[in-house]
Amino acid sequence: MKNKFSLFVIIIFLSFCFVIFYKGLDNSNIYAPKIEAKKSIPIFKAKDFDSNVYIDSENFFKEDIFYIVNIWASWCVPCQTEHPLLMELSKNKLIKIIGINYRDNLKNAKKFIDEFGNPYSQIIFDSDGTASVEFGAYGVPETFIVDRNNKIIKRFIGPINKKIIKEIKLIIK
Amino acid sequence: MKNFLKIFMVVILYIGFSDLKSDEKNNELKNKILKNIRCLICQGQSVYDSESEFAHSIKLIVDRKINEGLKEERIYQFLREKYGDWVIYEPQFNKNTYVLWILPLLFFIVGGAIIKKQILKKNEK
């Protein structure tokens, strides 16, 4: 009786382990941070791309409209892919796009803008990547939607596509 | 005059060495923190070991926060707010992790009790 009980406990324990590991096979082992609740925009000193002057980050989000924050770099190939979509999005009067130029060479970044167009109303020059860390980003490209209350409500890791553009348009409506 | 010079030299040397010591302390703290932060680009490595762009930015941020006088726990809290609990190797004790912390202790207590029972049984025989 005692042996049977031990066997039963062992089988239950092994089954439990099997289920846990089997379920784990489906989980992605690449971690991507999520935005759980509406987070306020971070407050930090940001270097303006054109004037090279430090400005409080809040000053970039002064108007009562939706903002799109897009992290980009001239050396980032996916950023070139998403750029025409950002150009299209910049025509929308309901939003403004703030660019964060991530760990880039100023000369190359300006060349990029001259070549592909400028969808950004303002650009933060983030030469050491610390402004992007303030936003909780860890690579390029990344895009955030900031609502009228200066809260980050959505985040897109990787280049944006037509589906994401549709989603953005739906949110800002 | 000679005595004054001697005292002056001692004071200068003391200030110089205490500055060096505080730099050393800050460096130790910085390395300790960086070893406990997971790099989100090369996810098997700590920020301390990683050479990714992300790791370089985090190294700068941690350095800046230490110089601003922030305590170790406050720096972890800042990073948790930005990237979630997962970014720190050592998990915090909260509602999501209490099983992780308590289970080994529970196994230890139950295992210990079983072993003790077995020994007592053997001795009785």
XYZ file of C-alpha atoms in Angstrom, chain B residues 44 59-60 103 106 118:
6
model
C 22.512 35.230 -22.209
C 26.707 51.400 -18.476
C 26.556 55.173 -18.993
C 9.587 26.571 -2.734
C 9.762 24.329 1.652
C 13.757 7.941 8.759
